[in-house]
CSV table of C-alpha atoms in Angstrom, one decimal:
chain,number,residue,atom,x,y,z
A,8,UNK,CA,66.0,90.8,98.4
A,9,UNK,CA,66.1,94.6,97.6
A,10,UNK,CA,65.8,95.3,101.4
A,11,UNK,CA,69.3,94.1,101.9
A,12,UNK,CA,70.6,96.3,99.1
A,13,UNK,CA,68.8,99.3,100.5
A,14,UNK,CA,70.0,98.6,104.1
A,15,UNK,CA,73.7,98.7,103.2
A,16,UNK,CA,73.2,101.6,100.7
A,17,UNK,CA,71.5,103.9,103.2
A,18,UNK,CA,73.9,103.0,106.0
A,19,UNK,CA,76.7,104.3,103.7
A,20,UNK,CA,74.8,107.5,102.8
A,21,UNK,CA,74.2,108.3,106.5
A,22,UNK,CA,77.9,108.0,107.2
A,23,UNK,CA,78.6,110.5,104.4
A,24,UNK,CA,76.0,113.0,105.5
A,25,UNK,CA,77.1,113.0,109.1
A,26,UNK,CA,80.9,112.4,108.9
A,27,UNK,CA,82.2,114.0,105.7
A,28,UNK,CA,82.8,117.4,107.4
A,29,UNK,CA,84.8,116.1,110.4
A,30,UNK,CA,86.6,113.6,108.1
A,31,UNK,CA,87.6,116.2,105.6
A,32,UNK,CA,88.6,118.9,108.1
A,33,UNK,CA,90.7,116.5,110.2
A,34,UNK,CA,92.1,114.3,107.5
A,35,UNK,CA,92.9,116.9,104.8
A,36,UNK,CA,92.8,120.3,106.6
A,37,UNK,CA,94.5,118.9,109.7
A,38,UNK,CA,92.2,120.5,112.3
A,39,UNK,CA,89.3,119.4,114.5
A,40,UNK,CA,88.9,122.8,116.1
A,41,UNK,CA,85.4,123.9,115.1
A,42,UNK,CA,86.2,127.5,115.9
A,43,UNK,CA,89.2,127.8,113.7
A,44,UNK,CA,89.2,129.5,110.3
A,45,UNK,CA,90.8,126.4,108.7
A,46,UNK,CA,88.0,124.1,110.0
A,47,UNK,CA,85.4,126.5,108.6
A,48,UNK,CA,87.2,126.6,105.3
A,49,UNK,CA,87.0,122.8,105.1
A,50,UNK,CA,83.4,122.7,106.2
A,51,UNK,CA,82.5,125.3,103.4
A,52,UNK,CA,84.3,123.1,100.9
A,53,UNK,CA,82.3,120.1,102.0
A,54,UNK,CA,79.2,122.1,101.3
A,55,UNK,CA,80.5,122.8,97.7
A,56,UNK,CA,81.3,119.1,97.3
A,57,UNK,CA,77.8,118.1,98.3
A,58,UNK,CA,76.4,120.5,95.7
A,59,UNK,CA,78.7,118.9,93.1
A,60,UNK,CA,77.5,115.4,93.8
A,61,UNK,CA,73.8,116.5,93.7
A,62,UNK,CA,74.3,118.4,90.5
A,63,UNK,CA,76.2,115.6,88.8
A,64,UNK,CA,73.5,113.1,89.8
A,65,UNK,CA,70.9,115.1,87.9
A,66,UNK,CA,73.0,114.7,84.7
A,67,UNK,CA,73.6,111.0,85.3
A,68,UNK,CA,69.9,110.4,85.8
A,69,UNK,CA,69.4,110.9,82.1
A,70,UNK,CA,72.1,108.3,81.2
A,71,UNK,CA,70.9,105.5,83.5
A,72,UNK,CA,68.1,104.4,81.1
A,73,UNK,CA,70.6,104.1,78.3
A,74,UNK,CA,73.0,102.0,80.4
A,75,UNK,CA,70.1,99.8,81.6
A,76,UNK,CA,68.9,99.3,78.1
A,77,UNK,CA,72.3,97.8,77.1
A,78,UNK,CA,72.9,95.9,80.3
A,79,UNK,CA,70.1,95.5,82.8
A,80,UNK,CA,68.7,97.4,85.7
A,81,UNK,CA,70.6,95.1,88.1
A,82,UNK,CA,73.9,95.6,86.4
A,83,UNK,CA,73.4,99.3,86.2
A,84,UNK,CA,72.6,99.7,89.9
A,85,UNK,CA,75.5,97.4,90.9
A,86,UNK,CA,78.0,99.3,88.8
A,87,UNK,CA,76.7,102.6,90.3
A,88,UNK,CA,77.1,101.3,93.8
A,89,UNK,CA,80.6,100.0,93.1
A,90,UNK,CA,81.6,103.4,91.8
A,91,UNK,CA,80.1,105.0,94.9
A,92,UNK,CA,81.8,102.5,97.3
A,93,UNK,CA,85.2,103.1,95.7
A,94,UNK,CA,84.6,106.8,95.9
A,95,UNK,CA,83.9,106.5,99.6
A,96,UNK,CA,87.1,104.5,100.2
A,97,UNK,CA,89.2,106.9,98.2
A,98,UNK,CA,88.7,109.7,100.8
A,99,UNK,CA,91.3,107.9,102.9
A,100,UNK,CA,94.0,108.3,100.2
A,101,UNK,CA,93.3,111.9,99.0
A,102,UNK,CA,95.3,114.7,100.5
A,103,UNK,CA,94.2,117.6,98.2
A,104,UNK,CA,90.8,119.3,98.8
A,105,UNK,CA,90.4,119.8,95.0
A,106,UNK,CA,90.9,116.1,94.3
A,107,UNK,CA,87.8,115.4,96.4
A,108,UNK,CA,85.7,116.5,93.5
A,109,UNK,CA,86.5,113.1,91.8
A,110,UNK,CA,85.0,110.9,94.5
A,111,UNK,CA,82.1,113.2,94.8
A,112,UNK,CA,81.3,112.7,91.1
A,113,UNK,CA,81.4,109.0,91.8
A,114,UNK,CA,79.0,109.4,94.7
A,115,UNK,CA,76.7,111.5,92.5
A,116,UNK,CA,76.7,108.7,90.0
A,117,UNK,CA,75.6,106.3,92.7
A,118,UNK,CA,73.1,108.7,94.1
A,119,UNK,CA,71.3,109.0,90.8
A,120,UNK,CA,70.9,105.3,90.6
A,121,UNK,CA,69.9,105.0,94.3
A,122,UNK,CA,67.0,107.3,93.7
A,123,UNK,CA,65.6,105.4,90.7
A,124,UNK,CA,66.8,101.9,90.1
A,125,UNK,CA,65.6,100.1,93.3
A,126,UNK,CA,62.1,101.6,92.7
A,127,UNK,CA,62.1,100.6,89.1
A,128,UNK,CA,63.0,97.0,90.1
A,129,UNK,CA,60.5,96.9,92.9
A,130,UNK,CA,57.5,98.3,91.0
A,131,UNK,CA,58.0,95.7,88.2
A,132,UNK,CA,57.3,92.9,90.6
A,133,UNK,CA,54.5,94.2,92.8
A,134,UNK,CA,50.8,93.8,92.3
A,135,UNK,CA,49.3,97.2,91.7
A,136,UNK,CA,46.6,96.8,94.4
A,137,UNK,CA,49.3,96.4,97.1
A,138,UNK,CA,51.8,98.9,95.7
A,139,UNK,CA,51.4,101.4,98.6
A,140,UNK,CA,51.7,98.7,101.3
A,141,UNK,CA,54.9,97.2,99.9
A,142,UNK,CA,56.4,100.7,99.2
A,143,UNK,CA,55.9,101.6,102.8
A,144,UNK,CA,57.6,98.4,104.0
A,145,UNK,CA,60.4,99.0,101.5
A,146,UNK,CA,61.0,102.5,103.0
A,147,UNK,CA,61.6,100.9,106.4
A,148,UNK,CA,65.0,99.8,105.0
A,149,UNK,CA,65.9,103.4,104.3
A,150,UNK,CA,65.1,104.5,107.9
A,151,UNK,CA,66.4,101.5,109.9
A,152,UNK,CA,70.0,101.6,108.6
A,153,UNK,CA,70.2,105.3,109.3
A,154,UNK,CA,69.0,104.7,112.9
A,155,UNK,CA,71.6,101.9,113.3
A,156,UNK,CA,74.4,104.1,111.8
A,157,UNK,CA,73.5,106.9,114.2
A,158,UNK,CA,73.6,104.4,117.1
A,159,UNK,CA,76.9,102.6,116.4
A,160,UNK,CA,79.2,104.6,114.1
A,161,UNK,CA,80.1,107.2,116.7
A,162,UNK,CA,80.8,104.5,119.3
A,163,UNK,CA,83.0,102.4,117.0
A,164,UNK,CA,84.8,105.5,115.8
A,165,UNK,CA,85.7,106.6,119.3
A,166,UNK,CA,86.5,103.1,120.7
A,167,UNK,CA,88.5,101.6,117.8
A,168,UNK,CA,89.7,104.5,115.6
A,169,UNK,CA,90.6,107.2,118.1
A,170,UNK,CA,87.7,109.4,117.0
A,171,UNK,CA,89.0,109.7,113.4
A,172,UNK,CA,85.9,110.4,111.3
A,173,UNK,CA,87.6,109.3,108.1
A,174,UNK,CA,87.0,105.7,109.2
A,175,UNK,CA,83.3,106.3,109.2
A,176,UNK,CA,83.6,107.0,105.5
A,177,UNK,CA,85.6,103.9,105.0
A,178,UNK,CA,82.8,101.9,106.8
A,179,UNK,CA,80.4,103.6,104.4
A,180,UNK,CA,82.4,102.5,101.4
A,181,UNK,CA,82.5,98.9,102.6
A,182,UNK,CA,78.8,99.0,103.2
A,183,UNK,CA,78.1,100.3,99.8
A,184,UNK,CA,80.3,97.6,98.2
A,185,UNK,CA,78.3,95.0,100.1
A,186,UNK,CA,75.1,96.6,98.7
A,187,UNK,CA,76.5,96.4,95.2
A,188,UNK,CA,77.2,92.7,95.4
A,189,UNK,CA,73.8,92.2,97.1
A,190,UNK,CA,72.1,93.5,94.0
A,191,UNK,CA,72.8,90.1,92.2
A,192,UNK,CA,70.6,88.2,94.6
A,193,UNK,CA,67.6,90.3,93.4
A,194,UNK,CA,65.2,88.8,90.9
A,195,UNK,CA,64.3,91.6,88.5
A,196,UNK,CA,61.1,90.1,87.1
A,197,UNK,CA,60.0,93.0,85.0
A,198,UNK,CA,63.5,93.5,83.5
A,199,UNK,CA,63.6,89.8,82.3
A,200,UNK,CA,60.2,90.2,80.6
A,201,UNK,CA,61.2,93.4,78.9
A,202,UNK,CA,64.4,91.9,77.6
A,203,UNK,CA,62.6,88.8,76.4
A,204,UNK,CA,60.1,90.9,74.5
A,205,UNK,CA,62.7,93.3,73.2
A,206,UNK,CA,61.1,96.2,74.8
A,207,UNK,CA,62.8,99.3,76.1
A,208,UNK,CA,63.2,99.3,79.9
A,209,UNK,CA,61.2,102.0,81.7
A,210,UNK,CA,62.8,103.6,84.7
A,211,UNK,CA,60.8,105.9,86.9
A,212,UNK,CA,62.6,109.2,87.4
A,213,UNK,CA,62.1,110.3,91.0
A,214,UNK,CA,65.2,112.5,91.4
A,215,UNK,CA,65.2,114.6,94.5
A,216,UNK,CA,62.9,112.4,96.6
A,217,UNK,CA,64.2,110.5,99.5
A,218,UNK,CA,61.4,108.0,100.0
């Protein structure tokens, strides 16, 4: 169940890591000439934006347990992915470089949840003696979507969207929205038990690890 969520989540993330620079430089800065000063200005700004989303995710990580306590881990993760998906899609409509800070904050919110909530949900339903095996299988669904994205995104972008990288981010946004709705098919066993007993939900904090 979680594998489906992870698949569409990491497909979206790969599209961001690879295509944000060409998308921003062409869509907002109006150039695809990698040797131009304008392109390099845009590429440098993307570097700043990536720092912003990573920094903001560190702050959000402390808020996620609070949100989960009052809702659930599933709802918390779904909300975070919806925010991330909308943020991806908003790139298409933004014309000012400075305004890109807003969607990157949204992506940072999603990133904080991506690095913790799926693992919290998974560990609550696994037998401890098989934890390593299932975690290894689980991580396949981080790698596989990135391989797929690397294989098909460039082809579809060239064939159907005239090489416009902004549409790779739109594809990423759609993928993350699918991931958000897929969260609701997941059975969060440990969360149900915790809520039934009135216990505080425990969420492992693994910020900074892409595992």
